[in-house]
Short mmCIF file of C-alpha atoms and ligand atoms in Angstrom, two decimals:
data_model
loop_
_atom_site.label_atom_id
_atom_site.label_comp_id
_atom_site.label_asym_id
_atom_site.label_seq_id
_atom_site.Cartn_x
_atom_site.Cartn_y
_atom_site.Cartn_z
CA MET A 1 111.06 79.27 100.40
CA ILE A 2 108.37 78.54 102.97
CA ASP A 3 108.29 75.05 104.45
CA TYR A 4 107.84 72.98 107.59
CA ARG A 5 110.90 71.73 109.41
CA ALA A 6 110.14 69.41 112.30
CA GLY A 7 106.57 70.68 112.21
CA ARG A 8 107.49 74.36 112.52
CA LEU A 9 106.91 76.77 109.66
CA HIS A 10 110.11 78.34 108.33
CA PHE A 11 110.59 81.13 105.78
CA GLU A 12 114.03 81.10 104.17
CA GLY A 13 115.15 78.82 106.98
CA VAL A 14 114.00 81.19 109.75
CA PRO A 15 111.34 79.87 112.16
CA LEU A 16 108.36 82.21 111.88
CA GLU A 17 107.33 81.89 115.51
CA SER A 18 110.64 83.43 116.53
CA LEU A 19 109.90 86.50 114.41
CA ALA A 20 106.39 86.83 115.85
CA LEU A 21 107.89 86.65 119.34
CA ARG A 22 110.63 89.15 118.66
CA TRP A 23 108.67 91.84 116.81
CA GLY A 24 105.06 91.06 117.67
CA THR A 25 102.14 90.66 115.30
CA PRO A 26 100.70 91.60 112.84
CA LEU A 27 104.03 91.47 111.07
CA TYR A 28 104.95 91.47 107.40
CA VAL A 29 107.94 89.27 106.58
CA TYR A 30 109.66 89.41 103.20
CA SER A 31 112.25 87.26 101.48
CA ALA A 32 114.89 89.21 99.55
CA ARG A 33 115.87 86.06 97.70
CA GLN A 34 112.34 85.40 96.51
CA ALA A 35 111.78 88.96 95.26
CA GLN A 36 115.12 88.92 93.47
CA ALA A 37 114.44 85.52 91.90
CA ARG A 38 111.07 86.64 90.55
CA ALA A 39 112.58 89.85 89.17
CA ARG A 40 115.37 87.86 87.55
CA ALA A 41 112.88 85.47 85.99
CA LEU A 42 111.18 88.44 84.34
CA GLN A 43 114.46 89.96 83.25
CA SER A 44 115.32 86.71 81.52
CA ALA A 45 111.91 86.33 79.87
CA PHE A 46 112.01 90.00 78.84
CA PRO A 47 115.73 90.53 78.15
CA ALA A 48 117.58 93.83 77.72
CA PRO A 49 118.24 95.78 75.61
CA ARG A 50 114.94 95.18 73.80
CA TRP A 51 113.06 95.15 77.11
CA LEU A 52 113.10 97.14 80.30
CA VAL A 53 111.27 95.67 83.28
CA CYS A 54 109.94 98.49 85.46
CA TYR A 55 108.91 97.52 88.99
CA ALA A 56 105.50 98.99 89.91
CA LEU A 57 106.20 100.53 93.31
CA LYS A 58 102.54 100.57 94.25
CA ALA A 59 102.76 96.84 94.97
CA ASN A 60 105.21 97.49 97.79
CA SER A 61 107.25 100.64 98.18
CA ASN A 62 109.28 99.77 101.24
CA PRO A 63 112.57 101.54 100.47
CA ARG A 64 114.65 98.44 101.29
CA LEU A 65 112.76 96.32 98.79
CA CYS A 66 112.90 99.13 96.24
CA ARG A 67 116.65 99.34 96.68
CA LEU A 68 116.97 95.61 95.95
CA MET A 69 114.99 96.07 92.76
CA ALA A 70 116.99 99.13 91.68
CA ARG A 71 120.25 97.28 92.31
CA GLN A 72 119.06 94.48 90.12
CA GLY A 73 118.78 96.86 87.20
CA LEU A 74 115.03 97.24 87.06
CA GLY A 75 113.31 100.48 86.14
CA ALA A 76 110.41 101.84 88.20
CA ASP A 77 106.77 102.55 87.52
CA ILE A 78 105.37 105.18 89.86
CA VAL A 79 101.98 106.83 90.34
CA SER A 80 102.53 109.68 92.77
CA GLY A 81 104.98 112.28 93.98
CA GLY A 82 105.51 110.14 97.06
CA GLU A 83 106.51 107.15 94.95
CA LEU A 84 108.78 109.41 92.90
CA GLU A 85 110.65 110.36 96.06
CA VAL A 86 110.97 106.74 97.17
CA ALA A 87 112.07 105.62 93.70
CA LEU A 88 114.83 108.21 93.40
CA ALA A 89 115.97 107.78 96.99
CA SER A 90 116.15 104.01 96.46
CA GLY A 91 118.54 104.39 93.57
CA PHE A 92 116.36 104.03 90.47
CA PRO A 93 117.95 106.37 87.91
CA ALA A 94 115.42 108.99 86.68
CA GLU A 95 115.93 107.82 83.11
CA ARG A 96 114.43 104.48 84.11
CA VAL A 97 111.36 105.85 85.85
CA LEU A 98 107.88 105.98 84.33
CA PHE A 99 105.14 108.12 85.83
CA SER A 100 101.64 106.68 85.31
CA GLY A 101 98.34 107.71 86.85
CA VAL A 102 95.09 109.32 85.85
CA GLY A 103 95.25 112.36 88.14
CA LYS A 104 98.71 113.80 88.53
CA THR A 105 98.73 117.22 90.17
CA ARG A 106 100.71 120.19 88.84
CA GLU A 107 103.08 119.75 91.71
CA GLU A 108 103.67 116.12 90.76
CA LEU A 109 104.13 117.06 87.11
CA ARG A 110 106.68 119.68 88.15
CA ALA A 111 108.61 117.12 90.17
CA ALA A 112 108.52 114.68 87.24
CA VAL A 113 109.77 117.23 84.71
CA GLY A 114 112.41 118.48 87.13
CA ALA A 115 113.72 114.95 87.63
CA GLY A 116 113.86 114.20 83.88
CA LEU A 117 111.97 110.89 83.89
CA LEU A 118 111.97 108.31 81.12
CA SER A 119 108.32 109.10 80.41
CA VAL A 120 105.30 110.84 81.87
CA ASN A 121 102.33 108.75 80.80
CA LEU A 122 99.45 111.08 79.96
CA GLU A 123 95.87 110.06 80.46
CA SER A 124 93.88 113.03 79.08
CA SER A 125 94.20 116.00 76.74
CA GLN A 126 93.87 118.32 79.71
CA GLU A 127 96.76 116.62 81.43
CA LEU A 128 98.81 117.14 78.27
CA GLU A 129 98.02 120.87 78.44
CA ALA A 130 98.99 120.95 82.10
CA LEU A 131 102.29 119.27 81.37
CA GLU A 132 102.96 121.65 78.48
CA SER A 133 102.65 124.65 80.72
CA VAL A 134 104.72 123.07 83.51
CA ALA A 135 107.55 122.11 81.12
CA LYS A 136 107.48 125.56 79.52
CA ALA A 137 107.63 127.32 82.87
CA LEU A 138 110.55 125.14 83.96
CA LYS A 139 112.16 125.48 80.52
CA ARG A 140 112.75 121.74 80.54
CA PRO A 141 111.42 119.45 77.86
CA ALA A 142 109.31 116.53 79.10
CA ALA A 143 109.28 113.04 77.58
CA ILE A 144 105.71 111.79 77.20
CA SER A 145 103.72 108.71 76.34
CA VAL A 146 99.99 108.56 75.84
CA ARG A 147 98.12 105.92 77.78
CA VAL A 148 95.65 104.31 75.45
CA ASN A 149 92.54 102.59 76.68
CA PRO A 150 92.13 99.79 74.14
CA GLY A 151 88.53 99.09 75.17
CA VAL A 152 89.09 95.42 75.98
CA ALA A 153 87.85 93.79 79.15
CA ALA A 154 90.59 91.68 80.74
CA ARG A 155 89.30 88.68 82.65
CA THR A 156 90.06 89.65 86.19
CA HIS A 157 88.25 91.15 89.18
CA PRO A 158 86.26 94.23 88.02
CA HIS A 159 88.02 96.41 90.63
CA ILE A 160 91.36 95.79 88.93
CA ALA A 161 90.37 95.76 85.25
CA THR A 162 91.50 99.01 83.67
CA GLY A 163 91.36 98.62 79.91
CA ALA A 164 87.62 98.27 79.34
CA ARG A 165 85.17 100.80 77.95
CA GLY A 166 83.86 102.76 80.89
CA SER A 167 87.16 102.63 82.73
CA LYS A 168 88.55 105.97 83.87
CA PHE A 169 92.04 105.14 82.62
CA GLY A 170 93.70 106.27 79.41
CA VAL A 171 92.15 107.79 76.30
CA GLU A 172 90.48 106.41 73.21
CA PRO A 173 92.78 105.76 70.24
CA ALA A 174 91.35 108.76 68.32
CA GLU A 175 92.09 111.12 71.20
CA ALA A 176 95.57 109.61 71.52
CA LEU A 177 96.24 110.57 67.90
CA SER A 178 95.25 114.17 68.47
CA MET A 179 97.40 114.28 71.61
CA TYR A 180 100.42 113.03 69.65
CA ASP A 181 99.76 115.70 67.00
CA ARG A 182 99.65 118.37 69.63
CA ALA A 183 102.73 117.09 71.44
CA ARG A 184 104.65 117.02 68.18
CA ARG A 185 104.01 120.72 67.65
CA ASN A 186 105.11 121.72 71.15
CA ARG A 187 108.78 122.38 71.72
CA TRP A 188 108.59 121.50 75.41
CA LEU A 189 107.21 118.03 74.83
CA ARG A 190 109.09 115.11 73.36
CA ILE A 191 107.16 112.06 72.20
CA ALA A 192 108.73 109.11 73.99
CA GLY A 193 106.25 106.29 73.71
CA ILE A 194 102.88 104.67 73.85
CA HIS A 195 101.42 103.11 76.97
CA CYS A 196 98.62 100.80 77.96
CA HIS A 197 97.74 98.79 81.06
CA ILE A 198 94.64 96.63 80.90
CA GLY A 199 94.43 95.40 84.47
CA SER A 200 96.00 93.36 87.21
CA GLN A 201 96.17 89.65 88.08
CA ILE A 202 95.78 88.63 84.44
CA SER A 203 96.31 84.93 83.76
CA ASP A 204 95.55 84.64 80.10
CA VAL A 205 98.09 85.96 77.61
CA GLU A 206 95.27 86.26 75.09
CA ASP A 207 93.97 89.23 77.08
CA TYR A 208 97.21 91.03 76.29
CA LYS A 209 96.86 90.13 72.65
CA SER A 210 93.69 92.11 72.04
CA ALA A 211 95.14 95.15 73.83
CA THR A 212 98.37 94.84 71.87
CA ARG A 213 96.48 94.84 68.60
CA ALA A 214 94.95 98.20 69.52
CA ILE A 215 98.42 99.55 70.28
CA THR A 216 100.04 98.26 67.10
CA GLY A 217 97.13 99.61 65.05
CA LEU A 218 97.81 103.02 66.51
CA LEU A 219 101.55 102.65 65.97
CA ARG A 220 100.89 102.02 62.28
CA THR A 221 98.79 105.15 61.99
CA LEU A 222 101.49 107.12 63.79
CA ARG A 223 104.12 105.74 61.44
CA GLY A 224 102.00 106.98 58.52
CA ARG A 225 102.26 110.43 60.10
CA GLY A 226 105.98 110.19 60.60
CA ILE A 227 105.83 109.57 64.36
CA GLU A 228 107.91 106.67 65.71
CA PRO A 229 107.60 106.25 69.49
CA GLU A 230 110.75 104.81 71.09
CA LEU A 231 108.93 103.09 73.93
CA ILE A 232 106.14 100.56 73.71
CA ASP A 233 104.81 100.01 77.21
CA PHE A 234 102.44 97.11 77.91
CA GLY A 235 101.86 97.96 81.56
CA GLY A 236 101.82 95.42 84.36
CA GLY A 237 99.19 92.91 85.38
CA LEU A 238 101.11 89.63 85.21
CA GLY A 239 99.04 87.30 87.36
CA ILE A 240 100.36 84.88 89.98
CA GLY A 241 98.90 81.49 90.85
CA GLU A 242 96.08 82.39 93.25
CA GLY A 243 93.27 80.05 94.29
CA ARG A 244 92.11 78.34 91.13
CA ASP A 245 93.79 80.98 88.97
CA PRO A 246 96.99 79.49 87.46
CA GLY A 247 98.83 82.77 86.88
CA ILE A 248 100.74 83.76 83.80
CA ASP A 249 103.69 82.23 82.00
CA PRO A 250 106.06 85.17 81.41
CA ARG A 251 107.84 83.44 78.55
CA ARG A 252 104.62 82.83 76.67
CA LEU A 253 103.70 86.44 77.22
CA SER A 254 107.01 87.76 75.98
CA ARG A 255 106.87 85.54 72.88
CA LEU A 256 103.42 86.88 72.07
CA LEU A 257 104.38 90.50 72.61
CA GLU A 258 107.64 90.13 70.65
CA ARG A 259 105.69 88.81 67.69
CA GLU A 260 103.30 91.72 67.77
CA ILE A 261 105.98 94.38 67.94
CA ALA A 262 108.37 92.84 65.40
CA PRO A 263 107.62 95.66 62.90
CA TRP A 264 109.14 98.15 65.38
CA PRO A 265 112.60 96.66 65.92
CA ARG A 266 114.18 99.85 67.17
CA ALA A 267 111.62 100.56 69.89
CA ARG A 268 112.28 99.64 73.51
CA ALA A 269 109.53 97.51 75.00
CA LEU A 270 108.46 97.89 78.62
CA ILE A 271 106.48 95.98 81.20
CA GLU A 272 105.49 97.27 84.63
CA PRO A 273 104.99 94.28 86.94
CA GLY A 274 104.32 94.72 90.63
CA ARG A 275 102.50 91.69 91.95
CA TYR A 276 104.48 89.11 89.99
CA ILE A 277 107.65 90.21 91.73
CA MET A 278 106.47 90.88 95.26
CA ALA A 279 103.35 88.85 96.07
CA GLU A 280 105.07 85.56 96.83
CA ALA A 281 107.98 87.27 98.53
CA GLY A 282 105.88 88.36 101.50
CA ILE A 283 103.71 86.89 104.22
CA LEU A 284 101.65 88.42 107.00
CA LEU A 285 102.08 86.87 110.43
CA THR A 286 99.15 87.12 112.80
CA ARG A 287 98.24 85.63 116.12
CA VAL A 288 94.96 84.08 117.16
CA LEU A 289 93.36 86.20 119.87
CA TYR A 290 90.21 84.20 120.52
CA ARG A 291 88.40 81.18 119.33
CA LYS A 292 84.63 81.03 119.42
CA GLN A 293 81.61 79.32 117.99
CA ALA A 294 78.29 80.84 116.99
CA TYR A 295 75.32 79.52 115.04
CA GLY A 296 77.26 76.48 114.00
CA ARG A 297 80.37 78.33 112.74
CA ARG A 298 83.81 78.19 114.24
CA PHE A 299 85.67 81.48 114.34
CA LEU A 300 89.30 82.34 114.85
CA ILE A 301 89.62 86.02 115.71
CA VAL A 302 93.15 87.08 114.79
CA ASP A 303 95.12 90.24 115.54
CA ALA A 304 95.57 91.27 111.89
CA GLY A 305 92.65 93.02 110.28
CA MET A 306 91.47 94.32 106.94
CA ASN A 307 93.42 97.49 107.67
CA ASP A 308 96.62 95.38 107.50
CA LEU A 309 95.66 93.32 104.44
CA ILE A 310 92.54 94.47 102.62
CA ARG A 311 92.66 92.17 99.60
CA PRO A 312 90.27 89.46 100.85
CA ALA A 313 87.71 92.09 101.90
CA LEU A 314 88.05 94.26 98.80
CA TYR A 315 88.52 91.73 96.01
CA GLY A 316 87.47 88.44 97.57
CA ALA A 317 91.14 87.41 97.20
CA ARG A 318 92.06 83.96 98.53
CA HIS A 319 95.32 83.99 100.42
CA PRO A 320 96.55 80.63 101.69
CA ILE A 321 96.79 80.53 105.49
CA TRP A 322 99.35 78.22 107.08
CA PRO A 323 99.70 77.52 110.79
CA ALA A 324 103.13 78.19 112.31
CA ARG A 325 102.92 74.72 113.87
CA ARG A 326 101.69 71.82 111.87
CA GLY A 327 98.73 70.04 113.50
CA ARG A 328 97.01 66.76 112.86
CA ASP A 329 93.23 66.76 112.41
CA SER A 330 91.87 69.59 110.47
CA ALA A 331 88.70 71.57 111.11
CA ARG A 332 87.06 74.39 109.20
CA PHE A 333 87.32 77.91 110.53
CA ASP A 334 86.26 81.39 109.61
CA VAL A 335 89.35 83.54 110.11
CA ALA A 336 88.38 87.11 110.97
CA GLY A 337 90.13 90.25 112.14
CA PRO A 338 89.29 92.69 114.93
CA VAL A 339 88.11 95.58 112.73
CA CYS A 340 84.51 96.69 113.17
CA GLU A 341 83.36 95.71 109.68
CA SER A 342 81.63 92.52 108.58
CA ALA A 343 83.98 92.33 105.59
CA ASP A 344 86.96 91.91 107.93
CA PHE A 345 87.66 88.27 107.04
CA PHE A 346 90.76 86.52 105.71
CA ALA A 347 89.00 83.26 104.88
CA ARG A 348 85.76 81.35 105.44
CA ASP A 349 85.42 77.65 106.03
CA TYR A 350 89.17 77.33 105.92
CA PRO A 351 90.89 74.08 106.91
CA LEU A 352 93.36 74.50 109.79
CA PRO A 353 94.53 72.19 112.58
CA ALA A 354 91.56 71.38 114.80
CA ALA A 355 93.56 72.33 117.89
CA THR A 356 94.24 75.89 116.67
CA GLU A 357 93.84 78.08 119.72
CA ALA A 358 94.37 81.55 121.14
CA GLY A 359 98.08 82.39 121.10
CA HIS A 360 98.86 80.34 118.00
CA THR A 361 100.52 82.05 115.06
CA LEU A 362 99.26 81.90 111.48
CA ALA A 363 100.97 82.97 108.26
CA ILE A 364 98.89 84.55 105.51
CA LEU A 365 100.72 83.90 102.25
CA GLN A 366 101.16 85.82 98.98
CA ALA A 367 100.89 89.05 100.91
CA GLY A 368 104.02 90.83 99.67
CA ALA A 369 102.19 92.83 97.00
CA TYR A 370 99.33 95.20 97.83
CA GLY A 371 99.52 94.15 101.46
CA PHE A 372 101.43 96.76 103.43
CA SER A 373 101.10 99.27 100.58
CA MET A 374 97.32 99.28 101.01
CA ALA A 375 97.38 99.13 104.81
CA SER A 376 95.63 101.90 106.69
CA ARG A 377 95.16 103.04 110.24
CA TYR A 378 91.41 102.43 110.19
CA ASN A 379 89.97 102.03 113.67
CA SER A 380 93.07 103.97 114.80
CA ARG A 381 95.05 100.77 114.61
CA SER A 382 98.80 100.75 114.05
CA LEU A 383 100.40 100.05 110.71
CA PRO A 384 102.09 96.64 110.88
CA ALA A 385 105.87 96.33 111.19
CA GLU A 386 107.93 94.87 108.33
CA VAL A 387 110.90 92.50 108.49
CA LEU A 388 113.22 91.52 105.65
CA LEU A 389 114.98 88.17 105.53
CA GLN A 390 118.27 88.52 103.74
CA ASP A 391 121.23 86.14 103.80
CA GLY A 392 119.51 84.13 106.50
CA ARG A 393 119.14 87.14 108.81
CA PRO A 394 115.95 88.93 109.80
CA ARG A 395 116.06 92.69 109.95
CA LEU A 396 113.37 95.21 110.86
CA ILE A 397 112.80 97.44 107.82
CA ARG A 398 109.85 99.42 109.17
CA ARG A 399 108.79 99.65 112.75
CA ARG A 400 105.16 99.51 113.80
CA LEU A 401 103.67 102.96 113.29
N1 LLP B 501 101.14 99.75 85.75
C1 LLP B 501 100.01 100.44 85.97
C2 LLP B 501 99.72 101.63 85.17
C3 LLP B 501 99.13 100.00 86.98
O1 LLP B 501 98.01 100.68 87.19
C4 LLP B 501 99.45 98.86 87.74
C5 LLP B 501 98.56 98.40 88.82
C6 LLP B 501 100.65 98.19 87.48
C7 LLP B 501 101.48 98.66 86.46
C8 LLP B 501 101.11 96.98 88.24
O2 LLP B 501 100.20 95.94 88.13
P1 LLP B 501 100.57 94.46 88.67
O3 LLP B 501 101.69 93.94 87.82
O4 LLP B 501 100.94 94.57 90.08
O5 LLP B 501 99.31 93.70 88.48
N2 LLP B 501 95.37 96.49 94.68
C9 LLP B 501 95.06 95.50 93.67
C10 LLP B 501 95.90 95.68 92.45
C11 LLP B 501 95.78 97.07 91.86
C12 LLP B 501 96.63 97.27 90.66
C13 LLP B 501 96.62 98.69 90.22
N3 LLP B 501 97.47 98.99 89.14
C14 LLP B 501 95.23 94.11 94.27
O6 LLP B 501 95.60 94.00 95.45
O7 LLP B 501 94.94 93.11 93.62
#
């Protein structure tokens, strides 16, 4: 919970200014309780044993947060050898780990087969061949799913829509069929499931419906050929309330998906949410370095930059910004970082207390997902530090690097 107590901004009861003082800024601060509550909400909307909720590590792969998710019984969705290492080290059992991604290297495929993952999600016929030869060389069968591109455009930012024609992800349904045929004939491959992921920050369950129809159509054809995948994976993408976007209702989504997959009662259904679990659980603390005015605009130059949180610059994302101390009259500011790029803004024309000045601390909200995980050292800046609030106590979970 984030709220004002006697005019000071608190996160889970901890005054944020004290954290900024103790560890410096920019600083990511996460709430264990919030991440766990969101994960639990999904586990109850998508209950076991029919469903397995797999946390998409790409949203935030801090090992402490991953460990919380593993302990809660979630599976993991990973996209690289690095995420595989973090997932296993954080306690996700291999048989609950899915490996997605359009360009897995041989080395990554080897690591996946060696670990014995729940499924390697294949995104091309050539990748299937590569996996065949890796599994054969290791003499270990690999469980596979084919990622289908259903050719539907989800209504979201074009950078994060993945299921449309022209997207690099997945294969067309016809190619998926020939991949299943080939996998069936190979003794080192075991058909585990079918996969699709149409994009991220999706608010309308109807977008999932059109994708699901493509998947169930394919499942029917496969059934005609005697192939019954055990896993039906709908990917992630569950949107949160962001700006004018209301976000998704997980229960409505699960009802819709359940209806669509009723003819496959024995299959296990999967979702791979990242943002829905982590976004609201994290904030980025930053301090105002300078205030200035130019050509009629008021600027606050803060010490966090697009290297720390790239979402506003890359997707035009609107993160709420709250001052650490509540002020009275409000004025409009452009909040910009120190990076030498004109896109280095967190907000334009944003209402903040008129007296906001150098030295004041601001909290950028909904930054727990795709915040730190997309941070870079551009401009040779440091990576921000990360703090976890758990049981009312703050604890450094990654130092500034
Ligand atoms: N599964 C697959 C195969 C994915 O590609 C993704 C996200 C997810 C699951 C998790 O999606 P989520 O539930 O978090 O929406 N950096 C962007 C988001 C990129 C998402 C990429 N794939 C952002 O900051 O908005």
